[in-house]
Amino acid sequence: MQTQNRLFIHDQEIAWQDVGPGVRRKIMAYDANLMLVKVAFETGGIGAIHHHYHTQMSYVESGRFAITIGEETQELKAGDVYHLPPNVPHGAVALEAGVLVDVFTPVREDFL
């Protein structure tokens, strides 16, 4: 389902994409400047350390995560947020099942 430039997006209309063991995502909405993605993790699911030129902010919708940004790791839980400047290495490990809501600018063309 195409979500680009739509004004209203219904979660149940978007399929999950498997992106690794215990990790799946939904691209909820995007345009050329902004993208919102839900990422669901099973307990123990890993978002491997990586970096990209996008600015990213992520909201912990549910669960508990060990989030690594650069050389620092902190435990975050539902309601917490982290901010990633461009090109900073980062990753996540789900300490318990949960969902991250990621916002990127500009759009992550590699996800499309």
Coordinates of C-alpha atoms in Angstrom, one line a residue:
M1 CA 0.0 0.0 0.0
Q2 CA 1.3 3.4 -1.0
T3 CA 1.4 5.9 1.9
Q4 CA 3.2 8.7 0.2
N5 CA 1.4 12.1 0.5
R6 CA -1.8 10.5 2.0
L7 CA -3.5 12.6 4.6
F8 CA -5.0 9.7 6.6
I9 CA -3.3 6.4 7.2
H10 CA -5.0 3.4 8.9
D11 CA -2.6 1.0 10.6
Q12 CA -4.6 -2.1 9.8
E13 CA -4.2 -1.4 6.0
I14 CA -0.4 -1.6 6.1
A15 CA 1.4 -4.9 6.1
W16 CA 4.4 -5.6 8.3
Q17 CA 7.8 -6.3 6.6
D18 CA 10.3 -8.7 8.1
V19 CA 13.6 -7.0 8.4
G20 CA 15.6 -9.5 10.6
P21 CA 15.1 -12.1 13.2
G22 CA 12.5 -10.8 15.7
V23 CA 12.2 -7.5 14.0
R24 CA 9.6 -6.2 11.5
R25 CA 8.5 -2.7 10.4
K26 CA 5.7 -0.8 8.8
I27 CA 6.3 2.3 6.7
M28 CA 3.4 4.4 7.9
A29 CA 3.8 7.7 6.0
Y30 CA 6.3 9.7 4.1
D31 CA 7.0 12.4 1.6
A32 CA 10.4 13.7 0.3
N33 CA 11.2 15.4 3.6
L34 CA 9.9 13.2 6.3
M35 CA 9.1 9.5 7.1
L36 CA 7.4 7.8 10.0
V37 CA 8.1 4.0 10.5
K38 CA 6.9 1.6 13.2
V39 CA 9.4 -1.1 14.2
A40 CA 8.2 -4.1 16.3
F41 CA 10.7 -6.2 18.2
E42 CA 10.3 -9.5 19.9
T43 CA 12.2 -9.9 23.1
G44 CA 15.9 -10.2 22.2
G45 CA 15.3 -8.7 18.7
I46 CA 18.3 -6.6 17.6
G47 CA 18.5 -3.5 15.5
A48 CA 22.2 -3.9 14.6
I49 CA 24.6 -0.9 15.0
H50 CA 24.4 1.2 11.8
H51 CA 24.5 4.9 10.7
H52 CA 22.9 7.0 8.0
Y53 CA 22.9 10.6 6.9
H54 CA 19.3 11.1 8.1
T55 CA 18.3 12.9 11.3
Q56 CA 16.2 10.5 13.4
M57 CA 14.0 10.7 16.5
S58 CA 12.5 7.6 18.0
Y59 CA 9.6 7.2 20.4
V60 CA 9.4 4.1 22.6
E61 CA 5.7 3.2 22.1
S62 CA 5.9 0.0 24.2
G63 CA 8.5 -2.4 25.7
R64 CA 12.0 -1.9 27.0
F65 CA 15.1 -1.4 25.0
A66 CA 18.9 -1.0 25.4
I67 CA 19.6 1.8 23.0
T68 CA 23.2 2.5 22.0
I69 CA 24.2 5.9 20.5
G70 CA 27.9 6.3 19.8
E71 CA 29.7 4.8 22.8
E72 CA 26.8 5.2 25.2
T73 CA 24.0 2.7 26.0
Q74 CA 20.9 3.5 28.0
E75 CA 17.8 1.6 28.9
L76 CA 14.6 3.2 27.6
K77 CA 11.0 2.3 28.2
A78 CA 7.5 3.3 27.0
G79 CA 7.2 7.1 26.7
D80 CA 10.9 7.7 26.3
V81 CA 12.5 9.3 23.2
Y82 CA 16.0 9.4 21.7
H83 CA 17.5 11.7 19.1
L84 CA 20.1 10.8 16.5
P85 CA 22.1 13.4 14.6
P86 CA 23.2 12.4 11.1
N87 CA 26.0 9.7 10.8
V88 CA 26.1 8.7 14.4
P89 CA 26.3 4.9 14.9
H90 CA 23.4 3.5 16.8
G91 CA 21.4 0.3 17.5
A92 CA 18.8 -1.3 19.7
V93 CA 18.2 -4.5 21.6
A94 CA 14.7 -5.3 22.8
L95 CA 15.0 -6.2 26.5
E96 CA 11.3 -7.0 26.3
A97 CA 8.9 -7.0 23.3
G98 CA 8.0 -3.6 22.1
V99 CA 7.5 -1.0 19.4
L100 CA 9.7 1.9 18.3
V101 CA 8.2 4.8 16.3
D102 CA 11.0 6.2 14.1
V103 CA 10.8 9.6 12.4
F104 CA 13.4 10.4 9.7
T105 CA 14.3 13.5 7.7
P106 CA 14.7 13.3 4.8
V107 CA 12.8 10.2 3.7
R108 CA 14.7 6.9 4.0
E109 CA 14.8 6.1 0.3
D110 CA 16.6 2.8 1.1
F111 CA 13.4 1.6 2.9
L112 CA 11.3 2.1 -0.3

